[in-house]
Amino acid sequence: MILIIGIVGVAIGIYAVGYMRGYIQHHSEFADRRRFFFCMIFIFYGAMFGLVSSASLIWIYFFWEVTSVVSFLLIGYTRTEEAINNCFKALWMNLLGGCGLAAAITYGVYVENLYNIISSGAGEVGLIFPIAMLAFAALTKSAQFPFSGWLLGAMVAPTPSSALLHSATMVKAGVYMLIRISTAMNG
């Protein structure tokens, strides 16, 4: 997953430099906020790298929510009414998954004394609730039905950000989470 984020992320970043220059020229009705755009893209890259390389459930949650907030800001980049509506739709869908992740972590920490995703006991009965909540969070982040409505709305954002959210990393974060918890789900 780190290779996917790195290779695809670098390709999107290189493409975004030229694209945003032309975007500002062709869309003079929008303010030139390229610095903000690239800042958000790099924060998103950092959050994705943190998400996939962390074993601590608390850090995974932190990076998970950073990707949600940054996607909100990227989708609302143009500040049009449509962009604002779509960015809030993406935010509440992703925060819904974040609530599931928070519930799983809270249960895991306080009931099962589980702080690390690697140390989860495979197939333990007490882990059914946190695993179900982690799976729920993964489904919302990866835009699986019925949580896929936000992904289409993300197309109002400039192409590099929608590429980042659609094909590159964000929707893969949910699938990656399912793969990481698969050993605990096989019991």
CSV table of C-alpha atoms in Angstrom, one decimal:
chain,number,residue,atom,x,y,z
A,1,MET,CA,0.0,0.0,0.0
A,2,ILE,CA,2.9,2.3,0.7
A,3,LEU,CA,4.1,1.8,-2.9
A,4,ILE,CA,0.6,2.6,-4.2
A,5,ILE,CA,0.5,5.8,-2.2
A,6,GLY,CA,4.0,6.8,-3.2
A,7,ILE,CA,3.9,6.0,-6.9
A,8,VAL,CA,0.4,7.1,-7.7
A,9,GLY,CA,0.7,10.0,-5.3
A,10,VAL,CA,3.9,11.3,-7.0
A,11,ALA,CA,2.3,10.9,-10.4
A,12,ILE,CA,-0.8,12.9,-9.3
A,13,GLY,CA,1.4,15.5,-7.7
A,14,ILE,CA,3.4,16.0,-10.9
A,15,TYR,CA,0.3,16.1,-13.0
A,16,ALA,CA,-1.3,18.6,-10.5
A,17,VAL,CA,1.4,21.2,-11.0
A,18,GLY,CA,0.6,21.8,-14.7
A,19,TYR,CA,-3.1,21.1,-14.3
A,20,MET,CA,-3.6,23.7,-11.6
A,21,ARG,CA,-1.7,26.3,-13.6
A,22,GLY,CA,-4.2,25.8,-16.5
A,23,TYR,CA,-7.1,25.4,-14.1
A,24,ILE,CA,-6.6,28.9,-12.7
A,25,GLN,CA,-6.2,30.4,-16.2
A,26,HIS,CA,-9.4,28.8,-17.5
A,27,HIS,CA,-11.5,29.3,-14.3
A,28,SER,CA,-10.8,33.0,-13.6
A,29,GLU,CA,-14.0,33.1,-11.5
A,30,PHE,CA,-12.2,31.2,-8.7
A,31,ALA,CA,-9.5,32.7,-6.5
A,32,ASP,CA,-6.0,31.4,-7.0
A,33,ARG,CA,-5.7,29.0,-4.0
A,34,ARG,CA,-3.0,26.7,-5.5
A,35,ARG,CA,-0.8,26.9,-2.4
A,36,PHE,CA,-3.7,25.8,-0.2
A,37,PHE,CA,-4.5,23.0,-2.7
A,38,PHE,CA,-0.9,21.6,-2.7
A,39,CYS,CA,-0.7,22.0,1.1
A,40,MET,CA,-3.8,19.8,1.4
A,41,ILE,CA,-2.5,17.3,-1.1
A,42,PHE,CA,0.8,16.9,0.9
A,43,ILE,CA,-1.1,16.7,4.2
A,44,PHE,CA,-3.2,14.0,2.6
A,45,TYR,CA,-0.1,12.0,1.5
A,46,GLY,CA,1.3,12.2,5.0
A,47,ALA,CA,-1.9,11.1,6.5
A,48,MET,CA,-2.2,8.1,4.2
A,49,PHE,CA,1.4,7.1,4.9
A,50,GLY,CA,0.7,7.4,8.6
A,51,LEU,CA,-2.5,5.4,8.2
A,52,VAL,CA,-0.9,2.4,6.5
A,53,SER,CA,2.4,2.4,8.5
A,54,SER,CA,0.9,2.7,12.0
A,55,ALA,CA,0.1,-0.2,14.2
A,56,SER,CA,-1.4,1.8,17.0
A,57,LEU,CA,-5.2,2.0,16.8
A,58,ILE,CA,-5.1,5.6,18.2
A,59,TRP,CA,-2.7,6.8,15.5
A,60,ILE,CA,-4.7,4.9,12.8
A,61,TYR,CA,-7.8,6.8,14.0
A,62,PHE,CA,-6.0,10.1,13.9
A,63,PHE,CA,-4.7,9.6,10.4
A,64,TRP,CA,-8.1,8.3,9.3
A,65,GLU,CA,-9.8,11.5,10.4
A,66,VAL,CA,-7.1,13.7,8.8
A,67,THR,CA,-7.9,12.1,5.5
A,68,SER,CA,-11.6,12.8,6.0
A,69,VAL,CA,-11.1,16.4,6.8
A,70,VAL,CA,-8.6,17.0,4.0
A,71,SER,CA,-10.9,15.3,1.5
A,72,PHE,CA,-13.6,17.7,2.7
A,73,LEU,CA,-11.3,20.7,2.0
A,74,LEU,CA,-10.2,19.4,-1.4
A,75,ILE,CA,-13.8,18.7,-2.5
A,76,GLY,CA,-14.9,22.2,-1.5
A,77,TYR,CA,-11.9,23.8,-3.2
A,78,THR,CA,-14.0,26.0,-5.6
A,79,ARG,CA,-16.3,27.2,-2.9
A,80,THR,CA,-19.4,26.9,-5.2
A,81,GLU,CA,-22.7,25.9,-3.7
A,82,GLU,CA,-22.4,22.5,-5.4
A,83,ALA,CA,-18.9,22.0,-4.1
A,84,ILE,CA,-19.9,23.0,-0.5
A,85,ASN,CA,-22.9,20.6,-0.6
A,86,ASN,CA,-20.8,17.7,-1.9
A,87,CYS,CA,-17.9,18.3,0.5
A,88,PHE,CA,-20.2,18.3,3.5
A,89,LYS,CA,-21.8,15.0,2.2
A,90,ALA,CA,-18.3,13.5,2.0
A,91,LEU,CA,-17.5,14.8,5.4
A,92,TRP,CA,-20.5,13.3,7.2
A,93,MET,CA,-20.2,10.0,5.4
A,94,ASN,CA,-16.5,9.7,6.3
A,95,LEU,CA,-17.2,10.9,9.9
A,96,LEU,CA,-19.9,8.2,10.2
A,97,GLY,CA,-17.2,5.7,9.4
A,98,GLY,CA,-14.9,7.5,11.8
A,99,CYS,CA,-17.5,7.0,14.6
A,100,GLY,CA,-17.5,3.3,13.8
A,101,LEU,CA,-13.7,3.3,14.1
A,102,ALA,CA,-13.8,5.3,17.3
A,103,ALA,CA,-16.4,2.8,18.8
A,104,ALA,CA,-14.2,-0.1,17.8
A,105,ILE,CA,-11.1,1.5,19.3
A,106,THR,CA,-12.9,2.5,22.5
A,107,TYR,CA,-14.3,-1.0,23.0
A,108,GLY,CA,-10.9,-2.5,22.1
A,109,VAL,CA,-9.0,-0.3,24.6
A,110,TYR,CA,-11.4,-0.3,27.5
A,111,VAL,CA,-12.9,-3.8,27.3
A,112,GLU,CA,-10.3,-5.9,25.7
A,113,ASN,CA,-7.2,-3.8,26.6
A,114,LEU,CA,-6.2,-3.8,22.9
A,115,TYR,CA,-4.1,-0.8,21.8
A,116,ASN,CA,-2.3,-2.3,18.8
A,117,ILE,CA,-3.9,-3.7,15.6
A,118,ILE,CA,-1.2,-6.4,15.3
A,119,SER,CA,-1.9,-7.9,18.8
A,120,SER,CA,-5.5,-8.7,18.1
A,121,GLY,CA,-6.5,-12.2,19.0
A,122,ALA,CA,-7.7,-14.1,15.9
A,123,GLY,CA,-11.3,-15.1,16.2
A,124,GLU,CA,-11.9,-14.2,19.8
A,125,VAL,CA,-15.6,-13.8,20.6
A,126,GLY,CA,-15.0,-10.5,22.4
A,127,LEU,CA,-13.6,-8.9,19.3
A,128,ILE,CA,-16.8,-9.4,17.2
A,129,PHE,CA,-18.1,-5.8,18.0
A,130,PRO,CA,-14.8,-4.0,17.3
A,131,ILE,CA,-14.2,-6.0,14.1
A,132,ALA,CA,-17.7,-5.2,12.9
A,133,MET,CA,-17.2,-1.5,13.6
A,134,LEU,CA,-13.8,-1.6,11.8
A,135,ALA,CA,-15.5,-3.2,8.9
A,136,PHE,CA,-18.2,-0.6,8.9
A,137,ALA,CA,-15.6,2.2,8.9
A,138,ALA,CA,-13.8,0.5,6.1
A,139,LEU,CA,-17.0,0.3,4.0
A,140,THR,CA,-17.7,4.0,4.4
A,141,LYS,CA,-14.1,5.0,3.6
A,142,SER,CA,-13.9,2.8,0.5
A,143,ALA,CA,-17.3,4.2,-0.7
A,144,GLN,CA,-19.1,0.8,-0.8
A,145,PHE,CA,-22.8,0.7,-1.3
A,146,PRO,CA,-24.8,2.4,0.4
A,147,PHE,CA,-22.0,4.8,1.4
A,148,SER,CA,-20.9,5.5,-2.2
A,149,GLY,CA,-22.9,8.8,-2.7
A,150,TRP,CA,-20.1,11.0,-1.6
A,151,LEU,CA,-17.6,9.7,-4.1
A,152,LEU,CA,-19.6,10.9,-7.1
A,153,GLY,CA,-19.9,14.4,-5.6
A,154,ALA,CA,-16.1,14.6,-5.2
A,155,MET,CA,-15.9,15.1,-9.0
A,156,VAL,CA,-16.6,18.8,-8.5
A,157,ALA,CA,-13.1,19.2,-7.2
A,158,PRO,CA,-10.2,19.8,-9.5
A,159,THR,CA,-9.1,16.6,-11.3
A,160,PRO,CA,-6.0,15.9,-9.2
A,161,SER,CA,-7.9,15.8,-6.0
A,162,SER,CA,-10.7,13.7,-7.4
A,163,ALA,CA,-8.0,11.3,-8.8
A,164,LEU,CA,-6.4,11.2,-5.3
A,165,LEU,CA,-9.8,10.4,-3.7
A,166,HIS,CA,-11.1,8.0,-6.4
A,167,SER,CA,-8.4,5.9,-7.8
A,168,ALA,CA,-5.3,6.4,-5.8
A,169,THR,CA,-5.5,6.2,-2.1
A,170,MET,CA,-8.5,7.2,-0.1
A,171,VAL,CA,-10.9,4.5,-1.2
A,172,LYS,CA,-8.2,2.0,-0.9
A,173,ALA,CA,-7.7,2.9,2.8
A,174,GLY,CA,-11.0,1.1,3.6
A,175,VAL,CA,-10.0,-2.0,1.7
A,176,TYR,CA,-6.5,-1.9,3.3
A,177,MET,CA,-8.2,-1.7,6.7
A,178,LEU,CA,-10.2,-4.8,5.9
A,179,ILE,CA,-7.0,-6.6,4.9
A,180,ARG,CA,-5.3,-5.6,8.1
A,181,ILE,CA,-8.1,-6.9,10.3
A,182,SER,CA,-8.6,-10.1,8.2
A,183,THR,CA,-6.6,-12.2,10.6
A,184,ALA,CA,-8.9,-11.3,13.4
A,185,MET,CA,-12.0,-11.9,11.2
A,186,ASN,CA,-11.0,-15.5,10.3
A,187,GLY,CA,-12.1,-17.1,13.5
